[in-house]
Coordinates of C-alpha atoms in Angstrom, one line a residue:
M1 CA 91.5 37.5 92.6
G2 CA 90.6 33.9 92.0
N3 CA 89.0 32.1 89.1
R4 CA 86.5 34.5 87.5
L5 CA 84.5 31.7 85.8
F6 CA 84.3 29.8 89.1
Q7 CA 83.0 32.9 90.9
E8 CA 80.4 33.5 88.1
A9 CA 79.2 29.9 88.2
R10 CA 78.7 30.2 92.0
K11 CA 76.9 33.5 91.5
F12 CA 74.5 32.2 88.8
V13 CA 73.7 29.1 90.8
N14 CA 72.8 31.3 93.8
L15 CA 70.6 33.5 91.5
A16 CA 68.9 30.3 90.2
K17 CA 68.1 29.3 93.8
T18 CA 66.3 32.6 94.4
A19 CA 64.6 33.0 91.0
S20 CA 60.9 32.4 90.7
G21 CA 58.3 32.1 88.0
E22 CA 59.4 33.0 84.5
E23 CA 62.9 33.9 85.6
K24 CA 63.6 30.4 87.0
Q25 CA 64.2 28.7 83.6
T26 CA 66.5 31.4 82.3
A27 CA 68.4 31.4 85.6
L28 CA 68.8 27.6 85.5
L29 CA 70.2 27.8 81.9
R30 CA 72.6 30.6 82.8
A31 CA 73.8 28.6 85.8
K32 CA 74.3 25.5 83.8
N33 CA 76.3 27.3 81.1
A34 CA 78.4 29.0 83.7
L35 CA 79.1 25.7 85.4
T36 CA 80.2 24.1 82.1
S37 CA 82.5 27.0 81.3
A38 CA 84.0 27.1 84.8
Y39 CA 84.6 23.3 85.0
A40 CA 87.0 23.2 82.1
N41 CA 89.1 26.0 83.6
S42 CA 89.2 25.1 87.2
T43 CA 91.5 23.3 89.7
V44 CA 90.6 19.9 91.1
A45 CA 89.4 21.5 94.3
E46 CA 87.2 24.0 92.4
Q47 CA 85.9 21.1 90.2
E48 CA 84.7 19.3 93.4
Q49 CA 82.8 22.4 94.5
L50 CA 81.4 22.9 91.0
S51 CA 80.1 19.3 91.1
Q52 CA 78.3 20.1 94.4
L53 CA 76.8 23.2 92.8
Q54 CA 75.7 21.1 89.8
S55 CA 74.0 18.7 92.2
E56 CA 72.2 21.6 93.8
L57 CA 71.1 22.9 90.3
E58 CA 69.8 19.4 89.3
S59 CA 67.7 19.2 92.4
M60 CA 66.0 22.5 91.5
K61 CA 64.6 21.2 88.2

């Protein structure tokens, strides 16, 4: 099944990438919150991937 929080974080980052206009800010906030929640409950390998997702998120701001 995998780490649900990790999967949600990845999903929300992908949604933020495709969001536009008014949805963009909300999508970015949701992705940031999901990344924070997932990081604390992830393996080292997942944390590395979450760090990459965080970088992608930061570049969208």
